[in-house]
PDB file of C-alpha atoms in Angstrom:
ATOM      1  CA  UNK A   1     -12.324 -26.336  -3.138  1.00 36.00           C
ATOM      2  CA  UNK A   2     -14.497 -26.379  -6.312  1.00 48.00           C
ATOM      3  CA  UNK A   3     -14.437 -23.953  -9.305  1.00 61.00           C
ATOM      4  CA  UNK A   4     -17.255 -21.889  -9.515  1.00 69.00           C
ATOM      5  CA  UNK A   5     -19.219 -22.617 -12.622  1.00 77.00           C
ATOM      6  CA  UNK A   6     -18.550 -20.131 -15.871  1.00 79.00           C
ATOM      7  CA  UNK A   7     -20.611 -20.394 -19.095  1.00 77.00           C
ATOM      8  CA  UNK A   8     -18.789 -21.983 -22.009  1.00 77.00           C
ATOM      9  CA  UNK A   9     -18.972 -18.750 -23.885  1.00 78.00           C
ATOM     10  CA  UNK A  10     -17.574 -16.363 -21.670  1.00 84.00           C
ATOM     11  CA  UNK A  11     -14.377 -18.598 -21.724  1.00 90.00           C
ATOM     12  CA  UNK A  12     -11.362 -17.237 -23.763  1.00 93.00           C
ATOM     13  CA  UNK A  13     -11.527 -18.759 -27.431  1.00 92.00           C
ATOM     14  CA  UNK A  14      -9.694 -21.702 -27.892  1.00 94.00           C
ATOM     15  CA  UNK A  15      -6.556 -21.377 -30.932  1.00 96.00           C
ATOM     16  CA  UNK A  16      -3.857 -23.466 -31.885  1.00 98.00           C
ATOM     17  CA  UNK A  17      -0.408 -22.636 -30.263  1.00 98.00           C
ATOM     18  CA  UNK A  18       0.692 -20.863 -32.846  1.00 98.00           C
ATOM     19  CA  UNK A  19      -1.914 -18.454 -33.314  1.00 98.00           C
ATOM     20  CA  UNK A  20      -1.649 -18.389 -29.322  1.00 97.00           C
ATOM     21  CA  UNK A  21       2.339 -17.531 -29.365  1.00 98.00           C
ATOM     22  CA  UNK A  22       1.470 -14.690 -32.150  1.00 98.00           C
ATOM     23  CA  UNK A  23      -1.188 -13.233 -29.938  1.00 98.00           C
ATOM     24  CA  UNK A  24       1.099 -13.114 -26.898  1.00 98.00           C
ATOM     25  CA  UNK A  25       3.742 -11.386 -28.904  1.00 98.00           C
ATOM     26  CA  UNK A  26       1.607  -8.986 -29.657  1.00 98.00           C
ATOM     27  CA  UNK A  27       0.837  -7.848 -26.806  1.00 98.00           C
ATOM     28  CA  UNK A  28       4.054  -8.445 -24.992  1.00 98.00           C
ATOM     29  CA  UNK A  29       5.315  -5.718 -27.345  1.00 98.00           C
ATOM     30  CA  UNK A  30       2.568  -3.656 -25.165  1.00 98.00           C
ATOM     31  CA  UNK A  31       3.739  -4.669 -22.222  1.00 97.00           C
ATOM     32  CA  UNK A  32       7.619  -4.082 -23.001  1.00 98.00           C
ATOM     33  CA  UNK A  33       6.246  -0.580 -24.029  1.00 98.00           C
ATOM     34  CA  UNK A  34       5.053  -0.118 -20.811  1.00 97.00           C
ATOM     35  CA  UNK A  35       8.017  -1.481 -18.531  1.00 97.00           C
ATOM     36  CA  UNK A  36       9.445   1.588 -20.218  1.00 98.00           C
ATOM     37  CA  UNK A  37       7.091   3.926 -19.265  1.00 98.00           C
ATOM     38  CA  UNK A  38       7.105   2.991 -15.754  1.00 96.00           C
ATOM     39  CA  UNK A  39      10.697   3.569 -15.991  1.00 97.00           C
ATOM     40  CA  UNK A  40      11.003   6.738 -17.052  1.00 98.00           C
ATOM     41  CA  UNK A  41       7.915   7.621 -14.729  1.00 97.00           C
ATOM     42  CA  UNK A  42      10.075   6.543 -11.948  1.00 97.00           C
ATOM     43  CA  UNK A  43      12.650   8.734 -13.292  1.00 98.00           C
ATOM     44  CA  UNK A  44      10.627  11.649 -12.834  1.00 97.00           C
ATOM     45  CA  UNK A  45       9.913  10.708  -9.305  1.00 97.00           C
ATOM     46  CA  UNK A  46      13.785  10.441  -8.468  1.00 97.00           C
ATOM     47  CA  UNK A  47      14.121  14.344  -9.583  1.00 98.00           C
ATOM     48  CA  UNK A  48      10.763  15.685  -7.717  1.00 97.00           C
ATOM     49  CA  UNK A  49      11.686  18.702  -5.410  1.00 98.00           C
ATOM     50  CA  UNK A  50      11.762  17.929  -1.540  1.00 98.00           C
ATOM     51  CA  UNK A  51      10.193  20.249   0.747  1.00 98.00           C
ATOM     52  CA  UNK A  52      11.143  20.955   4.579  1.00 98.00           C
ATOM     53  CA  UNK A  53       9.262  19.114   7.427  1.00 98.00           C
ATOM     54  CA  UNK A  54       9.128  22.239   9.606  1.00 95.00           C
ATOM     55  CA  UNK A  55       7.319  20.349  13.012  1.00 94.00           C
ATOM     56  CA  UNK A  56       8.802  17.975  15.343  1.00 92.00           C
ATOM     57  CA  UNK A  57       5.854  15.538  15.005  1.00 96.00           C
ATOM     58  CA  UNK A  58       6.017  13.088  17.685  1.00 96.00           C
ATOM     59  CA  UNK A  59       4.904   9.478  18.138  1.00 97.00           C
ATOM     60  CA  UNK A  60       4.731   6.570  20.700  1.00 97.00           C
ATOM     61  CA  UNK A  61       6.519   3.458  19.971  1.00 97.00           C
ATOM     62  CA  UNK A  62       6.827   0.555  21.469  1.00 95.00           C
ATOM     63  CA  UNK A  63       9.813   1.907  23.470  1.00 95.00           C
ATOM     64  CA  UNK A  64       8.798   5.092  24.535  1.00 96.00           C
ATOM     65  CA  UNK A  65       7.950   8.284  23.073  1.00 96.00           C
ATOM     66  CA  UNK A  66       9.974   9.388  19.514  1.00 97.00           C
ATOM     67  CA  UNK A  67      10.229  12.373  17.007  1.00 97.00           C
ATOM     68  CA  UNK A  68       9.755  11.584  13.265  1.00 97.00           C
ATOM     69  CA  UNK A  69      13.207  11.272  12.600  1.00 97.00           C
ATOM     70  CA  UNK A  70      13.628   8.384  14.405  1.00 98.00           C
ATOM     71  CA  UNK A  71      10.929   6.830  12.511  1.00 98.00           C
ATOM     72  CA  UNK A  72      13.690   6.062  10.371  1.00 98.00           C
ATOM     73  CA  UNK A  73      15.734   3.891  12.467  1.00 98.00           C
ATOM     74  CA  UNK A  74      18.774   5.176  11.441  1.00 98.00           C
ATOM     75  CA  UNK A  75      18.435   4.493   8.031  1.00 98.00           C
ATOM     76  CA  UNK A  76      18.172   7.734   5.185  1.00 98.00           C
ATOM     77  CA  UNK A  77      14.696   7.380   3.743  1.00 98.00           C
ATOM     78  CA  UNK A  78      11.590   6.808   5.237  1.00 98.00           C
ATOM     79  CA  UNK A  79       8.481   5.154   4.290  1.00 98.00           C
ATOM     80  CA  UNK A  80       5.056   5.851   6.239  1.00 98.00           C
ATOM     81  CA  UNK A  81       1.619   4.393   5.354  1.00 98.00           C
ATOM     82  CA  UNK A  82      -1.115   5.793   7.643  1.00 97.00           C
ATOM     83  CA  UNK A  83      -3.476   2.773   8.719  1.00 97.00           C
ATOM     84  CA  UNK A  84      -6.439   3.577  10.332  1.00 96.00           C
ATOM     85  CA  UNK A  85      -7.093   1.900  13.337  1.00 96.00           C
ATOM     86  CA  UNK A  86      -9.309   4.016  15.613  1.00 94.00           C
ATOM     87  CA  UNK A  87     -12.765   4.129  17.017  1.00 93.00           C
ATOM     88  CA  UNK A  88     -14.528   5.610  14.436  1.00 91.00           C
ATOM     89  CA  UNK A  89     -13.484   1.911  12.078  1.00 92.00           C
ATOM     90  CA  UNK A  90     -15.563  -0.770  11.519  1.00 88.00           C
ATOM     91  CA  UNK A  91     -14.510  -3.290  13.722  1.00 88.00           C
ATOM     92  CA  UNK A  92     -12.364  -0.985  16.045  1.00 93.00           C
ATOM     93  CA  UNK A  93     -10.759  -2.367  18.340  1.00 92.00           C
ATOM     94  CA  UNK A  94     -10.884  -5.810  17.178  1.00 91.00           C
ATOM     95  CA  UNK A  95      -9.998  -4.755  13.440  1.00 92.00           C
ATOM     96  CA  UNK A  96      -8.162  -1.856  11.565  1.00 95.00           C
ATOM     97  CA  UNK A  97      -9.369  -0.396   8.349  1.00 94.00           C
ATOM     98  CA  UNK A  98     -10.025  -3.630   6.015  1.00 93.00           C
ATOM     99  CA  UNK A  99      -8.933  -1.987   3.040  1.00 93.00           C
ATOM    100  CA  UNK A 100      -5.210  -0.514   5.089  1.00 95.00           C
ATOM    101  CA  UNK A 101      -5.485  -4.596   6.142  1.00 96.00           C
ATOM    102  CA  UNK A 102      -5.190  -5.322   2.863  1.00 95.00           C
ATOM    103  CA  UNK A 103      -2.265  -3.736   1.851  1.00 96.00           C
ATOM    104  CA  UNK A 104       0.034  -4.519   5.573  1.00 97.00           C
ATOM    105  CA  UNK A 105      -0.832  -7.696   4.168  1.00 97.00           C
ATOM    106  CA  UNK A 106       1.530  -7.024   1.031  1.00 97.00           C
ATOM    107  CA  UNK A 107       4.329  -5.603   2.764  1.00 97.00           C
ATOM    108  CA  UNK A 108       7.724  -7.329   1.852  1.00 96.00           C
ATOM    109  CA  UNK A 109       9.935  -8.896   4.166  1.00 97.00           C
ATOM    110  CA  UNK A 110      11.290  -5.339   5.383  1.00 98.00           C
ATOM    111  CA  UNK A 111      15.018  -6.820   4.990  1.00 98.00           C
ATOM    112  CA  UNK A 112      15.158  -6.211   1.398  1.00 98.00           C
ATOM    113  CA  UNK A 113      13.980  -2.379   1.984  1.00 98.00           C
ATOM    114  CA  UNK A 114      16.216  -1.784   4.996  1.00 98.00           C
ATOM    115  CA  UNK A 115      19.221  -3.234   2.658  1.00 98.00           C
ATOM    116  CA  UNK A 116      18.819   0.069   0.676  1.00 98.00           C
ATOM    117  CA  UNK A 117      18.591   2.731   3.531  1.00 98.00           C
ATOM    118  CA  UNK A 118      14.813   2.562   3.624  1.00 98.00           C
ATOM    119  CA  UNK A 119      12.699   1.736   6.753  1.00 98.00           C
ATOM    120  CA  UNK A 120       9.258   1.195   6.387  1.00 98.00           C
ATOM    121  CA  UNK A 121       6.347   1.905   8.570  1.00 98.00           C
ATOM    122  CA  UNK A 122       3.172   1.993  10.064  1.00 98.00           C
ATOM    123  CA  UNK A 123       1.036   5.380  12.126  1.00 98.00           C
ATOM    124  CA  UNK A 124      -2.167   5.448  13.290  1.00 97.00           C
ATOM    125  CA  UNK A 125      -4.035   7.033  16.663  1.00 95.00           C
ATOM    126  CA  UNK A 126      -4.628   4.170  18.615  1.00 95.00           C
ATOM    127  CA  UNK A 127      -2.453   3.227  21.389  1.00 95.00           C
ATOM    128  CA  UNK A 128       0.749   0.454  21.299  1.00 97.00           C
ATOM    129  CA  UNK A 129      -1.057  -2.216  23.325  1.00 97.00           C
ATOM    130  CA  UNK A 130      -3.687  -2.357  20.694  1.00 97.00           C
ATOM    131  CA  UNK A 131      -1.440  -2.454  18.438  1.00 98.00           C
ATOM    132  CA  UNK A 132       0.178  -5.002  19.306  1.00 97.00           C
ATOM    133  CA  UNK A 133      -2.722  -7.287  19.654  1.00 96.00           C
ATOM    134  CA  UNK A 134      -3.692  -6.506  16.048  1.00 96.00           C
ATOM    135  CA  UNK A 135      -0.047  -7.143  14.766  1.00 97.00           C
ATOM    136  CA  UNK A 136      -0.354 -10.644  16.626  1.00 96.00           C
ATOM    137  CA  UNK A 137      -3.165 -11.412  15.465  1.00 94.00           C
ATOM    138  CA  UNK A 138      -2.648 -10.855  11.492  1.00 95.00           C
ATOM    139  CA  UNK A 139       0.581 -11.932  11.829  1.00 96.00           C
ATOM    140  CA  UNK A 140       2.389  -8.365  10.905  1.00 97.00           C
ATOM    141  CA  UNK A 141       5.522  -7.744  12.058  1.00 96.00           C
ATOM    142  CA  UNK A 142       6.067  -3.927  10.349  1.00 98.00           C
ATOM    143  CA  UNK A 143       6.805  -1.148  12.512  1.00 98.00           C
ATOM    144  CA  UNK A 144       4.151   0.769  14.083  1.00 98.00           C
ATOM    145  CA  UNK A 145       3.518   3.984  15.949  1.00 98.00           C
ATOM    146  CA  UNK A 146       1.184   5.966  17.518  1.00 97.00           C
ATOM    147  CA  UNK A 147      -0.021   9.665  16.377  1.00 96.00           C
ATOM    148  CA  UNK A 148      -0.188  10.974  19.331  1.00 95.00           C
ATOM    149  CA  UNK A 149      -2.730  13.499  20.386  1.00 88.00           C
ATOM    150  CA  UNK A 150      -1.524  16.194  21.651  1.00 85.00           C
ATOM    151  CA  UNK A 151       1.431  18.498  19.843  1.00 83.00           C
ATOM    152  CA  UNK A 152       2.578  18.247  16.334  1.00 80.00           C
ATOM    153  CA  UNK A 153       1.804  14.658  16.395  1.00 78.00           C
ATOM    154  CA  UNK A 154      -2.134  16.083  16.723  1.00 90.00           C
ATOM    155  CA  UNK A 155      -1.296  17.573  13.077  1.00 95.00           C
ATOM    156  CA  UNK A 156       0.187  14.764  11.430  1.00 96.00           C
ATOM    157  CA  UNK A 157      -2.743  13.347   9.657  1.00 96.00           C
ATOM    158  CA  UNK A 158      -3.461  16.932   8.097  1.00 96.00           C
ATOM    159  CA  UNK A 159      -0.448  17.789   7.178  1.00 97.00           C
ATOM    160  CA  UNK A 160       0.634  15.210   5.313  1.00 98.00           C
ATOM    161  CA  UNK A 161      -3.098  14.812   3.498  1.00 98.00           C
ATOM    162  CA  UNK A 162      -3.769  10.937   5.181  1.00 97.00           C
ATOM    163  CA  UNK A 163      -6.622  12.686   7.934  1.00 95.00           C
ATOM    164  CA  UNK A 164      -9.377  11.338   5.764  1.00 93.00           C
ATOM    165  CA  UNK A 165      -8.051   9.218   3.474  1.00 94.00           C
ATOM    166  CA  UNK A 166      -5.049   6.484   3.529  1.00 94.00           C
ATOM    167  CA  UNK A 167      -1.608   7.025   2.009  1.00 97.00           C
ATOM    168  CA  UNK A 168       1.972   6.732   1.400  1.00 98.00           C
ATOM    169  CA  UNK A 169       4.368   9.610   2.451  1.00 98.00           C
ATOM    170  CA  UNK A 170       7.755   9.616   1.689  1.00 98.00           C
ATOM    171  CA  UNK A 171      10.446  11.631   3.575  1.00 98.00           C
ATOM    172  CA  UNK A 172      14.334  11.954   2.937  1.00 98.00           C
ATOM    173  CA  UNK A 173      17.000  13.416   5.812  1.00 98.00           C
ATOM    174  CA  UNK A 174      20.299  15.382   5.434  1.00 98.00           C
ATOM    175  CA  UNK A 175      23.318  14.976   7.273  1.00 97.00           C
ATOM    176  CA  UNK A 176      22.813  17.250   9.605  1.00 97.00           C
ATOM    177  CA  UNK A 177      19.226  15.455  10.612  1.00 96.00           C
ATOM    178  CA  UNK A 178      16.805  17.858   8.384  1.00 98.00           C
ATOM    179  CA  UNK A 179      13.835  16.076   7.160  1.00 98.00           C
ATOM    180  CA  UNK A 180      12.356  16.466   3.907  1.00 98.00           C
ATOM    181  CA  UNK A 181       9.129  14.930   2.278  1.00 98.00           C
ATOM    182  CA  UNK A 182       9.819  13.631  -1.008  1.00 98.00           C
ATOM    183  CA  UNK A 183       6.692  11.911  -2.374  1.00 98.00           C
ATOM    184  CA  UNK A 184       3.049  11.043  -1.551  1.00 98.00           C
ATOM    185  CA  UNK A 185       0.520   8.709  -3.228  1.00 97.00           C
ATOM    186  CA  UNK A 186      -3.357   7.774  -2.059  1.00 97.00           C
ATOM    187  CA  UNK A 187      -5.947   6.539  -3.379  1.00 93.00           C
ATOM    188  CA  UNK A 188      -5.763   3.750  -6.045  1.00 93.00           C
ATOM    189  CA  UNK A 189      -1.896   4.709  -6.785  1.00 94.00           C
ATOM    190  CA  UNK A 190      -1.103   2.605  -3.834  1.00 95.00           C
ATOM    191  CA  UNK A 191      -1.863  -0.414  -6.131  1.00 93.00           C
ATOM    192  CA  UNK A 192       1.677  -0.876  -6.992  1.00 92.00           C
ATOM    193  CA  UNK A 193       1.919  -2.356  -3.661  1.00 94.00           C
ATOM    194  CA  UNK A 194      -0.512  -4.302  -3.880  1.00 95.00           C
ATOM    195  CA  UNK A 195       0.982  -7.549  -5.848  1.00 96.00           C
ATOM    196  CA  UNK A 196      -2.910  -9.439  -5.355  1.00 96.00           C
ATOM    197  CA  UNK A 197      -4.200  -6.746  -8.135  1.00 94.00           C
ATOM    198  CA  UNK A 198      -1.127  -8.024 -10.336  1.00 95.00           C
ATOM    199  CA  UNK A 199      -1.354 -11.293 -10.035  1.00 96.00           C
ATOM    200  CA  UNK A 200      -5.277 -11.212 -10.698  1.00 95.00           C
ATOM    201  CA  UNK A 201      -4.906  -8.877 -13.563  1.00 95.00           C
ATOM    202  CA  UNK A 202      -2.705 -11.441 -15.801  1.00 96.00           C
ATOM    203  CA  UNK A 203      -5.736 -14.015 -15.283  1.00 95.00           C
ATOM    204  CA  UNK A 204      -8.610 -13.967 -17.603  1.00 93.00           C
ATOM    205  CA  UNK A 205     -11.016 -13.362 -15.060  1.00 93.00           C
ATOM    206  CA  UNK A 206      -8.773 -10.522 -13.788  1.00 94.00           C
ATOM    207  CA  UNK A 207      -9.907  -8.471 -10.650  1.00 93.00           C
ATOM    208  CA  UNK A 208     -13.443  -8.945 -11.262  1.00 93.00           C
ATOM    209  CA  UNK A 209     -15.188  -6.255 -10.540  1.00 93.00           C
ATOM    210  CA  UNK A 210     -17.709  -4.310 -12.226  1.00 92.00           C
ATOM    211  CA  UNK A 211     -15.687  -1.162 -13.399  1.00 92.00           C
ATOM    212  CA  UNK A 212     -13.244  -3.531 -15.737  1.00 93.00           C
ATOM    213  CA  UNK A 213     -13.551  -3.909 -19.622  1.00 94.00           C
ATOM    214  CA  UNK A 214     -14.625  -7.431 -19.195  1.00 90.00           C
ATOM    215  CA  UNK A 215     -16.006  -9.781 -21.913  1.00 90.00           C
ATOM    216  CA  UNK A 216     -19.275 -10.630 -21.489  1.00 88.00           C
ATOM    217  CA  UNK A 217     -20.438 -13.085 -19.542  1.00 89.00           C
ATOM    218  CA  UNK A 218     -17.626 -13.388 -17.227  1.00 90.00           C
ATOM    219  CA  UNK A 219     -17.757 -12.856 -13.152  1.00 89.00           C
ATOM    220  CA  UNK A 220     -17.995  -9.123 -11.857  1.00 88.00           C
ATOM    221  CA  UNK A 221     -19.212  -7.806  -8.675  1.00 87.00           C
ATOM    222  CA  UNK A 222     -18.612  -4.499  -6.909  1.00 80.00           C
ATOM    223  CA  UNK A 223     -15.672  -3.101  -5.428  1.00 77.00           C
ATOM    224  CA  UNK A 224     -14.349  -3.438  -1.642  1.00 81.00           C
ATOM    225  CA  UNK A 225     -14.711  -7.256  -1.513  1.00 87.00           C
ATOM    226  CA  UNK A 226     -11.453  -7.599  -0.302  1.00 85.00           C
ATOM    227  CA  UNK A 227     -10.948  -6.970   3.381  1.00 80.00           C
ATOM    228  CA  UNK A 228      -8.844  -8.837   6.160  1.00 91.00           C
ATOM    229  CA  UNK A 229      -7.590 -12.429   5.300  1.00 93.00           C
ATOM    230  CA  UNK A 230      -9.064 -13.959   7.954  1.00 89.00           C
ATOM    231  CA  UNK A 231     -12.085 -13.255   7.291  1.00 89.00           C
ATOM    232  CA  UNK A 232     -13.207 -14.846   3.554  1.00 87.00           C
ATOM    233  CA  UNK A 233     -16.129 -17.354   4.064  1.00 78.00           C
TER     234      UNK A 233
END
């Protein structure tokens, strides 16, 4: 695989190494900054307020018909990510949602998670067999249900704000088997999941796309060219 080919100029300028090690203290003392900030962000998030999941949503697995609690698989905290994979996708039924590809694609080997009493996991409309054939064919192997469509597993979607968009819901459960949502995040907060965005954003090309501060001359194009990974020419 060649490079593609990049104007002198738009290069980072060349400095000796220890004008380079003074520059990257510099802004290491930004990063550090930061680090802390997303710690005490975090901290916030720990002491959000939980409110009471008041429906029995239901789901199909590949087992049988569940309720949302055992979405959890007997752990304490649950996970869900709503991936769209329906008819009204590109691609459907061949391909789910290239953009919900993309981040299945960055989910951790689920042992770590489930070592701290968190399952993680997959819901969208279609039905298991499909589902199955799309987790075999990216090579997934996260937990997925089915919304069904009929119920409080018709509601799902809307009640937890993922009918027209993607997201990440969070839900807690008591002792005694209450569920709770804890958190939710859409949009582009799901990035922190998305290790591709961090490893491209400590290059000096970063991400690029149009939208980033960018020294001239360097690549950009528009946003969405990601999409499944078998699918880049």
């Amino acid at each position: 695989m060649t490079a593609s080919s990049l104007p002198t100029h738009a290069l980072p300028p060349v400095v000796p190494a220890r004008e380079w090690a003074a520059a990257h203290a510099a802004l290491l003392v930004e990063e550090k900054r930061l680090t802390r900030a997303r710690d005490a962000l975090a901290a916030k998030r720990r002491r959000m307020p939980m409110t009471p999941v008041m429906a029995d949503y239901r789901f199909a697995g590949p087992d049988g018909e569940v309720g949302l609690l055992d979405l959890f698989a007997g752990r304490r905290q649950l996970v869900v990510y709503r991936f769209f994979f329906q008819p009204d996708v590109d691609g459907w039924p061949d391909r789910g949602c290239g953009g919900c590809s993309f981040l299945t694609d960055h989910v951790p080997h689920l042992a770590h998670v489930n070592a701290r009493d968190t399952t993680f996991a997959l819901v969208s409309p279609d039905d298991q067999d499909r589902i199955a054939g799309l987790k075999e064919r990216m090579g997934w192997e996260v937990p997925w249900y089915t919304l069904l469509d009929r119920g409080p597993g018709a509601d799902f979607s809307a009640d937890f704000d993922v009918a027209e968009m993607f997201g990440l819901n969070v839900f807690i459960h008591d002792d005694d088997g209450r569920v709770y949502r804890t958190y939710f995040v859409n949009g582009r907060g799901v990035e922190a999941f998305t290790p591709t965005w961090s490893i491209l954003d400590i290059t000096p090309l970063g991400r690029q796309e149009e939208w980033e501060d960018t020294p001239d001359g360097r690549p950009r194009s528009a946003m969405y060219w990601w999409g499944r990974h078998d699918e880049y020419s």
